[in-house]
PDB file of C-alpha atoms in Angstrom:
ATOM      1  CA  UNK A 596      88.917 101.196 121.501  1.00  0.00           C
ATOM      2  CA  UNK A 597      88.242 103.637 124.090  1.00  0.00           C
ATOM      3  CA  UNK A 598      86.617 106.351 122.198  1.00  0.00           C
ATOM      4  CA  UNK A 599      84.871 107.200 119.277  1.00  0.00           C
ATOM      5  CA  UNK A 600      87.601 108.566 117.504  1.00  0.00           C
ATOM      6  CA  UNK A 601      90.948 106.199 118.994  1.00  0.00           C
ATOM      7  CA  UNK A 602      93.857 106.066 116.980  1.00  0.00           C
ATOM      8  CA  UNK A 603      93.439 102.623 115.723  1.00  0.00           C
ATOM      9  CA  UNK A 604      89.796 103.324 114.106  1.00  0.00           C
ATOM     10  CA  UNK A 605      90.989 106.407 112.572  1.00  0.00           C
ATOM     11  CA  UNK A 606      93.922 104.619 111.237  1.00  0.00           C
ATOM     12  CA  UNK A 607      92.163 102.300 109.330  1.00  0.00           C
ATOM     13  CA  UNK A 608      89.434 105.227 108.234  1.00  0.00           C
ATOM     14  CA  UNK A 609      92.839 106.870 106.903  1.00  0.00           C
ATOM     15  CA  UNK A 610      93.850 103.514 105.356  1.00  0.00           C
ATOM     16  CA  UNK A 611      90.609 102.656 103.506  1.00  0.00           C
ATOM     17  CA  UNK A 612      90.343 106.276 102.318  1.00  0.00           C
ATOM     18  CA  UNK A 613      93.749 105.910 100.634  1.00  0.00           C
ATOM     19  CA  UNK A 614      93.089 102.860  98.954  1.00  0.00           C
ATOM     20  CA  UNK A 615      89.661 103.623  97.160  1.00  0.00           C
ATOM     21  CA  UNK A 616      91.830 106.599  95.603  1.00  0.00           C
ATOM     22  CA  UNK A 617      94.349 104.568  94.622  1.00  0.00           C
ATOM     23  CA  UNK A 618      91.985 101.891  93.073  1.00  0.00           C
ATOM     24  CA  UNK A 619      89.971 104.337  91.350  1.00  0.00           C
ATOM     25  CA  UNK A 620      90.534 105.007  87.551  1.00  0.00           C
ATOM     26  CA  UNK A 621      90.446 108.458  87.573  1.00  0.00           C
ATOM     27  CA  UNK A 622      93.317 110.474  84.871  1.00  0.00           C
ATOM     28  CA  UNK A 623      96.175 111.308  87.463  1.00  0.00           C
ATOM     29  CA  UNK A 624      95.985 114.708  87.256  1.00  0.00           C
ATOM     30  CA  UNK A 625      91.972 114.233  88.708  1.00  0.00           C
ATOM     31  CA  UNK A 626      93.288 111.438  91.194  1.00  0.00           C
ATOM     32  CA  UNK A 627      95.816 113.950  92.836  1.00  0.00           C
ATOM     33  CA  UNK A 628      93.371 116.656  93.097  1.00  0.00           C
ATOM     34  CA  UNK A 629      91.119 114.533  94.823  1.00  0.00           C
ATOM     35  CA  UNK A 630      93.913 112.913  96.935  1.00  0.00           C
ATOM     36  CA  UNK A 631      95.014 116.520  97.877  1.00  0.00           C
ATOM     37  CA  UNK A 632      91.531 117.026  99.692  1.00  0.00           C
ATOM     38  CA  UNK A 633      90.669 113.940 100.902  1.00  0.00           C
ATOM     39  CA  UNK A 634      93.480 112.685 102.444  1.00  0.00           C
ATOM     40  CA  UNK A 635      94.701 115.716 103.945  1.00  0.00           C
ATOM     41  CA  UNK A 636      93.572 114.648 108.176  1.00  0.00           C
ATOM     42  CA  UNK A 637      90.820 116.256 109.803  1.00  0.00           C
ATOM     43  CA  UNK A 638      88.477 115.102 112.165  1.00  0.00           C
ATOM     44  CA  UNK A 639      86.997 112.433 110.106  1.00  0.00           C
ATOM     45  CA  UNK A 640      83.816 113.410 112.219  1.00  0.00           C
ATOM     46  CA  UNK A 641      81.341 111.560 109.888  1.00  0.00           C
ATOM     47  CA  UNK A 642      83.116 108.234 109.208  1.00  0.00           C
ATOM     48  CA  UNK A 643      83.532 108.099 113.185  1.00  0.00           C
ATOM     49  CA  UNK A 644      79.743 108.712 113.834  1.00  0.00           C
ATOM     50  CA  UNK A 645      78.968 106.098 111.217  1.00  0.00           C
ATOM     51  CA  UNK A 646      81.105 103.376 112.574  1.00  0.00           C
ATOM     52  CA  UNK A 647      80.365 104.386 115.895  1.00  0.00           C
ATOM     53  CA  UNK A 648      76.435 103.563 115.359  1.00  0.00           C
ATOM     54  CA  UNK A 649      77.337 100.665 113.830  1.00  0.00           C
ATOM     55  CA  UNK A 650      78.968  99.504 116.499  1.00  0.00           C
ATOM     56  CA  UNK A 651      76.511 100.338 119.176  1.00  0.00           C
ATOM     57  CA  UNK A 652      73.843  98.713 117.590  1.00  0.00           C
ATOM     58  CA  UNK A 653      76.337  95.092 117.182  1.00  0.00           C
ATOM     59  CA  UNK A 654      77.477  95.657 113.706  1.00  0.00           C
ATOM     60  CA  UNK A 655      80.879  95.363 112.071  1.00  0.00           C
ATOM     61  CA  UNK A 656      83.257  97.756 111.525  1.00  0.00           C
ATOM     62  CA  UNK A 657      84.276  96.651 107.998  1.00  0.00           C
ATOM     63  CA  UNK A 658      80.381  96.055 107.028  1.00  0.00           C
ATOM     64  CA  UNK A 659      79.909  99.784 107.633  1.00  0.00           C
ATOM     65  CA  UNK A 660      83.612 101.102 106.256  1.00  0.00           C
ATOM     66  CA  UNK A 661      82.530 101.515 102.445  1.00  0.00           C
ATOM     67  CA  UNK A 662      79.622 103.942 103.796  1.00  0.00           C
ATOM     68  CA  UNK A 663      81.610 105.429 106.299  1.00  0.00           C
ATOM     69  CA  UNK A 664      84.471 106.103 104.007  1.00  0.00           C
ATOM     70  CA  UNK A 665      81.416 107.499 101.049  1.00  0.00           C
ATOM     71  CA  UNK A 666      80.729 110.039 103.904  1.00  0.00           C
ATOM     72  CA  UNK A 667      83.843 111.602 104.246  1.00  0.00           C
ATOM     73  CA  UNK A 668      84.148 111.781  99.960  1.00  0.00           C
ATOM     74  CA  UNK A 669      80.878 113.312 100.167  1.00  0.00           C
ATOM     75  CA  UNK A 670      81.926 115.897 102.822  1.00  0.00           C
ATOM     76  CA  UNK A 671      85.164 116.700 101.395  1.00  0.00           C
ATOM     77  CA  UNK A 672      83.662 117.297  98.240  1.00  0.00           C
ATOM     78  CA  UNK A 673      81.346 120.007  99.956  1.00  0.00           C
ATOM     79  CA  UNK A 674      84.605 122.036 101.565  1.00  0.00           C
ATOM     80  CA  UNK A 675      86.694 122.046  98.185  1.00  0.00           C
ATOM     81  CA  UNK A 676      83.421 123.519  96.385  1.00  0.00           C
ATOM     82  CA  UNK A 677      82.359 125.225  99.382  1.00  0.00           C
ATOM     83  CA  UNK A 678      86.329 127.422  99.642  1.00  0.00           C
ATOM     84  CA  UNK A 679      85.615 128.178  95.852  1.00  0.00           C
ATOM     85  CA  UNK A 680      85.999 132.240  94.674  1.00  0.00           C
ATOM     86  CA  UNK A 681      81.801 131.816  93.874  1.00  0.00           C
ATOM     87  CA  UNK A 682      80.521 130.252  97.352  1.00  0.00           C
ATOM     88  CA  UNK A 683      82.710 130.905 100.444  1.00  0.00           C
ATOM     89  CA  UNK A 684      85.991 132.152  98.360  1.00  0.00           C
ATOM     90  CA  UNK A 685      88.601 130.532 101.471  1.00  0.00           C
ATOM     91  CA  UNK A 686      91.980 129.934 100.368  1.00  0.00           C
ATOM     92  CA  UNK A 687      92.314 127.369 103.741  1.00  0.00           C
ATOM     93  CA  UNK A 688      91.735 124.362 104.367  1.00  0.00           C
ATOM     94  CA  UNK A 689      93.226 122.161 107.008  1.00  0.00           C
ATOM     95  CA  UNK A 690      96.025 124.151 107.577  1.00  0.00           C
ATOM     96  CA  UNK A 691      97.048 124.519 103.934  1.00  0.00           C
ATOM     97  CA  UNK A 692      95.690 126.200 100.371  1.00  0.00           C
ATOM     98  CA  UNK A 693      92.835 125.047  99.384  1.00  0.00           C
ATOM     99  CA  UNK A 694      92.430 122.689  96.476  1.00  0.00           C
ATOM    100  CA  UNK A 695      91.405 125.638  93.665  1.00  0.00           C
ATOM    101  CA  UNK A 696      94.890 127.497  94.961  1.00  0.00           C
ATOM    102  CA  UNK A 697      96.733 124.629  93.999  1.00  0.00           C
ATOM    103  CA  UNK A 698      94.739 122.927  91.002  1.00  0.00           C
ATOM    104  CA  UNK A 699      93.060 125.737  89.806  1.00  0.00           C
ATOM    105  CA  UNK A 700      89.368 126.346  89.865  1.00  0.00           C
ATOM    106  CA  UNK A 701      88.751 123.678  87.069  1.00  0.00           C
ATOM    107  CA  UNK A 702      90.345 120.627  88.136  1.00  0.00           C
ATOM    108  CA  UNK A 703      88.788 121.998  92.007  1.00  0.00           C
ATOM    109  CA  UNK A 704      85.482 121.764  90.532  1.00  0.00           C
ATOM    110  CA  UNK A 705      85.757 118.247  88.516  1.00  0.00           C
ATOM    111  CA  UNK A 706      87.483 117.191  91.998  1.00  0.00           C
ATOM    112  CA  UNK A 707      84.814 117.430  94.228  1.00  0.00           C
ATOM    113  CA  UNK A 708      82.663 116.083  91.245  1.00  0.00           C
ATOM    114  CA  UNK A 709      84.768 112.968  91.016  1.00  0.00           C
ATOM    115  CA  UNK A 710      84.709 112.535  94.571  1.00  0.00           C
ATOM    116  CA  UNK A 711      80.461 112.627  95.005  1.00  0.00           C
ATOM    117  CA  UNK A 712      80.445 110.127  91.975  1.00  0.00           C
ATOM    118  CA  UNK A 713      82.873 108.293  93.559  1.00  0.00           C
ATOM    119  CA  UNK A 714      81.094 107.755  97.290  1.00  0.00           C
ATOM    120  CA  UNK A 715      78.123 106.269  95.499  1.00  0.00           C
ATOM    121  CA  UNK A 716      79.990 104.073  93.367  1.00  0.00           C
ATOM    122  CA  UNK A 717      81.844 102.690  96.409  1.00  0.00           C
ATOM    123  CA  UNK A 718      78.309 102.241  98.575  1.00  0.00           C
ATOM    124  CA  UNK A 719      76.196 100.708  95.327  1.00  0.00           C
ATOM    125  CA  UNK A 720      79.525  98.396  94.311  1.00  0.00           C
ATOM    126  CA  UNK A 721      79.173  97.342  98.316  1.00  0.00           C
ATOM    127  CA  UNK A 722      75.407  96.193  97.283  1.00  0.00           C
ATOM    128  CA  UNK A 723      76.486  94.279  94.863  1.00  0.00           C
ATOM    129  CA  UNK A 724      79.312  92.548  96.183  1.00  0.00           C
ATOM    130  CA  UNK A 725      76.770  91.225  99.582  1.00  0.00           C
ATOM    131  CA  UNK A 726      74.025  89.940  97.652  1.00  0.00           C
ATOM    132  CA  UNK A 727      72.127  89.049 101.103  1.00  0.00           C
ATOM    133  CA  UNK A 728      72.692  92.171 102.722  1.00  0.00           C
ATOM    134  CA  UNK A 729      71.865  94.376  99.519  1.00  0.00           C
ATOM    135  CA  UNK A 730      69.282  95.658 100.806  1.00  0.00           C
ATOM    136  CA  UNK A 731      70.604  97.640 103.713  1.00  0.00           C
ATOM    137  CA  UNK A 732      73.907  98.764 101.465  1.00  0.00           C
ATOM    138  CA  UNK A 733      70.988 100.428  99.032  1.00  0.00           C
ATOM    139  CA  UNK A 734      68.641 101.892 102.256  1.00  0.00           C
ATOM    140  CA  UNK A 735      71.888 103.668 103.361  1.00  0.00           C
ATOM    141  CA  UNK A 736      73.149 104.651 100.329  1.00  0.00           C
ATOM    142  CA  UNK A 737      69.404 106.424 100.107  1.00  0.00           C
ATOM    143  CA  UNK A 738      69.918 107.951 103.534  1.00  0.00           C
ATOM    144  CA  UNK A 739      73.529 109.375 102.464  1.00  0.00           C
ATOM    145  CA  UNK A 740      72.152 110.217  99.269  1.00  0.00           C
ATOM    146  CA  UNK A 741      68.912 112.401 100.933  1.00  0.00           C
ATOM    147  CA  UNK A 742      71.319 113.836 103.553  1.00  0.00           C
ATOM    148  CA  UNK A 743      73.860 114.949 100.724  1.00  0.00           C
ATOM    149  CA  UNK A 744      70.885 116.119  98.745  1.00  0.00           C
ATOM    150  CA  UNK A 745      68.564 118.921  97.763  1.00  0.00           C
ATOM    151  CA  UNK A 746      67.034 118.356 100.931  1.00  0.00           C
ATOM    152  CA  UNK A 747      69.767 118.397 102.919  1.00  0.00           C
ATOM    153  CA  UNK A 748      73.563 119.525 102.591  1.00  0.00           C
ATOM    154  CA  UNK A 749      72.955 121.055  99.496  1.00  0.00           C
ATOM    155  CA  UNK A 750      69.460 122.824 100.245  1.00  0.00           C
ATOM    156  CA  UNK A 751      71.204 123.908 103.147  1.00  0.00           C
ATOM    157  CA  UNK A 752      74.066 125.826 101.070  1.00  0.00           C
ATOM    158  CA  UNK A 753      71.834 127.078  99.130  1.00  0.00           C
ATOM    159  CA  UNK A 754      70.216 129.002 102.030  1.00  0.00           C
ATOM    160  CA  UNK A 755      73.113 130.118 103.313  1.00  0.00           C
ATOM    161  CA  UNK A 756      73.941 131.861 100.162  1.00  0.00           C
ATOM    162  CA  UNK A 757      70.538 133.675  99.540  1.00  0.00           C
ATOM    163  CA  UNK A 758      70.201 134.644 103.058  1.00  0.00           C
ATOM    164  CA  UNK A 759      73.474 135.820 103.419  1.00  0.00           C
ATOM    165  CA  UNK A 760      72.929 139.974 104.349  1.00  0.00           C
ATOM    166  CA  UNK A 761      69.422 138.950 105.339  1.00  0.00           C
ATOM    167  CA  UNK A 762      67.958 139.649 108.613  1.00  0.00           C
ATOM    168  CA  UNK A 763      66.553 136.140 109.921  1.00  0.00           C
ATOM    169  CA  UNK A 764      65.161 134.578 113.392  1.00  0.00           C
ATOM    170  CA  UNK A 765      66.161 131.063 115.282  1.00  0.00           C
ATOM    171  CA  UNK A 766      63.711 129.102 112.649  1.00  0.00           C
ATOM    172  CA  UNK A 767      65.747 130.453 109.826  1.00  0.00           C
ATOM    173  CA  UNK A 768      69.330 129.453 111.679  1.00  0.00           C
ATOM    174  CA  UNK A 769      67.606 125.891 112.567  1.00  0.00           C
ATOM    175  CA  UNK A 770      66.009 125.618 109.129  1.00  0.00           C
ATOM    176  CA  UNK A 771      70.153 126.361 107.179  1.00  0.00           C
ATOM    177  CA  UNK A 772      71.917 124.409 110.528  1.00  0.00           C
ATOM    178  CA  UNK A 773      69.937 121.117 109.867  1.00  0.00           C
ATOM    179  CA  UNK A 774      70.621 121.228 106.452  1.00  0.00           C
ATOM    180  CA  UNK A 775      73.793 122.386 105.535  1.00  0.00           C
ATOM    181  CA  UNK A 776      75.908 120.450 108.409  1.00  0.00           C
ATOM    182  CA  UNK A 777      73.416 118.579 110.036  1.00  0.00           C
ATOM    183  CA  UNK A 778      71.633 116.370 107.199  1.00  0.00           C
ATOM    184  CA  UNK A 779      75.135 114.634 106.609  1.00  0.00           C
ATOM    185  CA  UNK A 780      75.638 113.922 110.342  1.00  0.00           C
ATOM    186  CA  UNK A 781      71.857 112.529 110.336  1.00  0.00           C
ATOM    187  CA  UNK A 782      73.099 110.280 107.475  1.00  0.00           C
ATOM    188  CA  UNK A 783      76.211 109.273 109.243  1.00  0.00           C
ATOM    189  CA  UNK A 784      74.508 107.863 111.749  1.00  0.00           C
ATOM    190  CA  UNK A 785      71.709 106.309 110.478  1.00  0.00           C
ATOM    191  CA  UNK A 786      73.383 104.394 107.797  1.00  0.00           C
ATOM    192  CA  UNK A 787      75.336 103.009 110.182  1.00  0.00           C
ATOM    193  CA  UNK A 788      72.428 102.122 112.439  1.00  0.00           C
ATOM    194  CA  UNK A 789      71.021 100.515 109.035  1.00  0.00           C
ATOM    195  CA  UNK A 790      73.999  98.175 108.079  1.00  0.00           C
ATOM    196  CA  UNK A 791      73.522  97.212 111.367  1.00  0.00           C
ATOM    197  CA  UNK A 792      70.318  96.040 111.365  1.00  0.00           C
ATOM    198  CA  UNK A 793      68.725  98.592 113.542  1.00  0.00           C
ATOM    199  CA  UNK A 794      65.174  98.628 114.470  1.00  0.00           C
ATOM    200  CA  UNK A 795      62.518 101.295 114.021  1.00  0.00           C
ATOM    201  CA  UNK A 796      62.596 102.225 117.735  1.00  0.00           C
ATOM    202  CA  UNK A 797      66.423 102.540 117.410  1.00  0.00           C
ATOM    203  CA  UNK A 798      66.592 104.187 114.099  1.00  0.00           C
ATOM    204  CA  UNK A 799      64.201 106.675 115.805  1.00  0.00           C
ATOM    205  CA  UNK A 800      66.342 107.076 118.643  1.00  0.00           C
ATOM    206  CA  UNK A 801      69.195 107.652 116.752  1.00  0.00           C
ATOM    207  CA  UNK A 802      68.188 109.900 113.804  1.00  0.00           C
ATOM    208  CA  UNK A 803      66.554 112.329 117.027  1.00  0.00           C
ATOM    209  CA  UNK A 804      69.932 112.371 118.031  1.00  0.00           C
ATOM    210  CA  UNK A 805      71.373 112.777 115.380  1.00  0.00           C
ATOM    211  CA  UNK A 806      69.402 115.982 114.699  1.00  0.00           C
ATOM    212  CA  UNK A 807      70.361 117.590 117.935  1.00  0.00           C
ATOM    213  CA  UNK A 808      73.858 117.019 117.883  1.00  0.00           C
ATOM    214  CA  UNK A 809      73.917 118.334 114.331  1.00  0.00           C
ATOM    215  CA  UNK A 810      72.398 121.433 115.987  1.00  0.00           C
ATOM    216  CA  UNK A 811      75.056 121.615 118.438  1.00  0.00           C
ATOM    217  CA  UNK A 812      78.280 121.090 116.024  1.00  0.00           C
ATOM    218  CA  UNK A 813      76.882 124.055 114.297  1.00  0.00           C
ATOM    219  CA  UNK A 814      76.597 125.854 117.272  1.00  0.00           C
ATOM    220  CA  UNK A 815      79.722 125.430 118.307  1.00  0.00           C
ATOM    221  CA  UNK A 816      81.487 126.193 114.968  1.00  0.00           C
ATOM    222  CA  UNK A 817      79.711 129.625 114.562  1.00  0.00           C
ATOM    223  CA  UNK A 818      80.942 130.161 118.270  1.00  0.00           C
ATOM    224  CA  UNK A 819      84.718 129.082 117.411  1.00  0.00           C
ATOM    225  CA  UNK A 820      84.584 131.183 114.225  1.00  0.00           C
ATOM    226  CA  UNK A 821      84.922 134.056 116.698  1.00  0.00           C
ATOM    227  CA  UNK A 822      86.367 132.751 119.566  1.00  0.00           C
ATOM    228  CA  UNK A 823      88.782 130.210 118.028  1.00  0.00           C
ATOM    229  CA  UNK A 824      91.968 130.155 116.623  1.00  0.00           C
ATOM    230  CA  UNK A 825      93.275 129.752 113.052  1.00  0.00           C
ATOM    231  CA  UNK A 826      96.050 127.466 114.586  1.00  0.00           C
ATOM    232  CA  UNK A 827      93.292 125.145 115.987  1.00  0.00           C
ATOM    233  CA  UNK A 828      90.576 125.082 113.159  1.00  0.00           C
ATOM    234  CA  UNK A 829      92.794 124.842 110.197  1.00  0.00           C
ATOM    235  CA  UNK A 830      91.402 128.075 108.109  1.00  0.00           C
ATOM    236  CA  UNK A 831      90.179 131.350 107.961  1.00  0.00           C
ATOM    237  CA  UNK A 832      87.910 132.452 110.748  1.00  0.00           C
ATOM    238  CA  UNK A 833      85.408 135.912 111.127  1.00  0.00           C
ATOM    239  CA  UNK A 834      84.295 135.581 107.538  1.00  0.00           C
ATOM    240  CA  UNK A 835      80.962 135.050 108.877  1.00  0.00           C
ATOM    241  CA  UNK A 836      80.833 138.045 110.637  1.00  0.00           C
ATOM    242  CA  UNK A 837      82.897 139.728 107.978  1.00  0.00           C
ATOM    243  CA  UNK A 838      79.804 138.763 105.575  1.00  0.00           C
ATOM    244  CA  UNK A 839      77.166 139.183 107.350  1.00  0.00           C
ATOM    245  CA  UNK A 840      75.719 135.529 107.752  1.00  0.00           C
ATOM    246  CA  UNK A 841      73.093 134.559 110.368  1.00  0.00           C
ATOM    247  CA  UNK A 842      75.047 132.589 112.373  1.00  0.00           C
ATOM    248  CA  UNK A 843      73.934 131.171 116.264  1.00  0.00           C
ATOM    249  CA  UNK A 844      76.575 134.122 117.483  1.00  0.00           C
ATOM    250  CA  UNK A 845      74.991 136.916 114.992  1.00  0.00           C
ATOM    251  CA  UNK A 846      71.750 136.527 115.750  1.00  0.00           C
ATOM    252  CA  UNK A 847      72.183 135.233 119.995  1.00  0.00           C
ATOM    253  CA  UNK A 848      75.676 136.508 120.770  1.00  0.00           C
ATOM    254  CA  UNK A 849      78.297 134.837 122.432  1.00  0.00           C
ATOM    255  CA  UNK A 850      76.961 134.241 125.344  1.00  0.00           C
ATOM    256  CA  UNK A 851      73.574 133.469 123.908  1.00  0.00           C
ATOM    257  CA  UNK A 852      75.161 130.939 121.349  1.00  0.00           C
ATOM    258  CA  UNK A 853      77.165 128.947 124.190  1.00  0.00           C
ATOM    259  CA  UNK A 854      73.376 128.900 126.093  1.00  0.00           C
ATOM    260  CA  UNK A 855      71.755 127.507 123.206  1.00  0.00           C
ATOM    261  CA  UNK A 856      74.417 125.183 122.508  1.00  0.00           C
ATOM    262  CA  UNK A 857      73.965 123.992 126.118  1.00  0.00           C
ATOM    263  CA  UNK A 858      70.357 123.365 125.789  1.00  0.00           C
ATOM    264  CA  UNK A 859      70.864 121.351 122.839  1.00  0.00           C
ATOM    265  CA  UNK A 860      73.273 119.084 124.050  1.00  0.00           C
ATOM    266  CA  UNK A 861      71.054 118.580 127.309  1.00  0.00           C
ATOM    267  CA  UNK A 862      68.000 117.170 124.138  1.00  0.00           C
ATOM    268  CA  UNK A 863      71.098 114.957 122.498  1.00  0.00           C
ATOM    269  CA  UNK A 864      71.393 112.941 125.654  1.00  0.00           C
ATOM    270  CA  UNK A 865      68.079 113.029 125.985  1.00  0.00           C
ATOM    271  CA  UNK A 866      67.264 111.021 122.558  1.00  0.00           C
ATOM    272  CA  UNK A 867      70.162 108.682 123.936  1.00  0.00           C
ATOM    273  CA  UNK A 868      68.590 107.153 127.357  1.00  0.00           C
ATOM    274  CA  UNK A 869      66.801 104.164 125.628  1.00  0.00           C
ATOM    275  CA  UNK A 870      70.707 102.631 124.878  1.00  0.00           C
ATOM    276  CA  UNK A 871      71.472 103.042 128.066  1.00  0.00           C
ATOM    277  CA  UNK A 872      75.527 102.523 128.454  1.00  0.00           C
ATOM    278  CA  UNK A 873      76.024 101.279 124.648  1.00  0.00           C
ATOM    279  CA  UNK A 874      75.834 105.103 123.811  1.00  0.00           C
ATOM    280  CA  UNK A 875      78.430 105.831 126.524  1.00  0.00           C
ATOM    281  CA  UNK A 876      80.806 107.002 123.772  1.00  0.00           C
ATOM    282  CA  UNK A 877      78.173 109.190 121.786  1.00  0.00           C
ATOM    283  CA  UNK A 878      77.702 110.833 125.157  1.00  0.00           C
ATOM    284  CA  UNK A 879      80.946 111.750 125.770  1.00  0.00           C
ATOM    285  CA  UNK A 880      81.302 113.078 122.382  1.00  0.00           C
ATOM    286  CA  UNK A 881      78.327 115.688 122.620  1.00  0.00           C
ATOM    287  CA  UNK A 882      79.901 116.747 125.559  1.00  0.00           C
ATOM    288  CA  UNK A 883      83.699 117.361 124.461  1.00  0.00           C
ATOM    289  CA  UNK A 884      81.675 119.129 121.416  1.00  0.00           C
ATOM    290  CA  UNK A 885      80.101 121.756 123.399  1.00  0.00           C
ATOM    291  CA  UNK A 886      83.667 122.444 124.643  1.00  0.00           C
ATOM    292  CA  UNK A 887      85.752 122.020 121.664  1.00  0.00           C
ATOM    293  CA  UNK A 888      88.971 124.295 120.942  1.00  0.00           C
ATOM    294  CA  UNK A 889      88.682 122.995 116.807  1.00  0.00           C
TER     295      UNK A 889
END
């Protein structure tokens, strides 16, 4: 593997994804709906973080594949709710209609439903299957669980709904950006660090990372909203400006966002230096982030 994200780890991210939908029990018309969404590509940007912690730290890919694959149930679950008429109302996603313009709003909702219920099924079931290494299947399932959670992701939409219209300042953008996209990429990584067996001091390491590049994904997709293409992200963009959210390019500007997103990267590396060249591949991901096309 040569990267984070090289064709044969996302192949078997793809693979595994597949399979827990086609084990689950779920009524077909549920499974399909869920299938739609979850196996329709993408970046796979939180599996890949997981895995790739994992692997710095000398775990196993396949210990850290049930939590890795939770993640990316957990954040596809967030987009098919989040494109719904009463939160974002997009009718893309990935290049096609999103999953309410082709299931309805119902089976939409009781998809994304089925697919949070399902990532914790799939990281407790884990617990129980590896008696001895319970312990750290439950700790991450508690990290995914607090990042996905009413102190994270979802505390985070939340904010970005009420403040929507609102004037705010950089501690109100920080305060919705480390919630609402970067709690889950804090939980990538750290349950990953934790199947592997990390230590506090690299636990530490990792979760300050993790918060900065968090930052800087955000960043960088309030920056692409306005300077990218719909070709290259996949759906709609300018809604933000279109509905007045406090974004890093509403509130800075262009110029002012791609500064800040700069200075944020330069603190990612930063939080990196105790791995020394195991984090040579988390490195080079913060900085093809800051200059992303999608």
């Amino acid at each position: 593997m040569n990267d984070i994200n090289s064709r044969g780890r996302l192949k078997r991210i793809e693979e595994s994804l597949k399979a827990y939908i086609d084990n689950c029990c779920a009524p077909e018309r549920l499974k399909e709906s869920m299938g739609y969404s979850l196996l329709a590509g993408g970046k796979r940007l939180r599996p890949m973080l997981c895995l790739e912690a994992a692997s710095m730290l000398g775990g196993s890919e396949e210990a850290a594949m049930p939590i890795a694959c939770a993640l990316e149930m957990i954040h596809t679950y967030s987009l098919i709710h989040d494109d719904l008429p009463c939160m974002d109302d997009d009718d893309m996603r990935r290049g096609r209609p999103s999953n309410h313009k082709v299931f309805g709003e119902g089976n939409a909702v009781l998809a994304g439903d089925g697919l949070l219920s399902l990532a914790f099924e799939t990281m407790l079931n884990e617990g129980d299957k590896h008696i001895a290494k319970a312990p750290r299947y439950y700790e991450a399932a508690a990290e995914v669980a607090r990042g996905a959670g009413v102190s994270g992701m979802v505390a985070g939409q939340s904010l970005d709904l009420e403040k929507t219209g609102s004037d705010g300042d950089i501690a109100l953008l920080e305060a919705i950006q480390t919630r609402k996209t970067g709690a889950m990429i804090e939980a990538a990584l750290c349950s990953g660090a934790i199947i592997a067996g990390a230590e506090k001091a690299e636990l530490d390491a990792i979760r300050s990372f993790a918060k900065s590049y968090g930052k800087l994904f955000q960043i960088t997709d309030d920056i692409l909203d306005v300077a990218g293409t719909k070709e290259n992200m996949g759906k709609t963009l300018g809604k933000d400006a279109e509905e007045n959210k406090l974004t890093a390019v509403t509130l800075l500007g262009l110029d002012g966002a791609r500064e800040y997103a700069a200075r944020v990267l330069n603190e990612a590396k930063r939080a990196l230096e105790i791995f020394g060249s195991k984090a040579e591949k988390l490195l080079e991901l913060s900085e093809s982030t800051l200059h992303r096309t999608k």
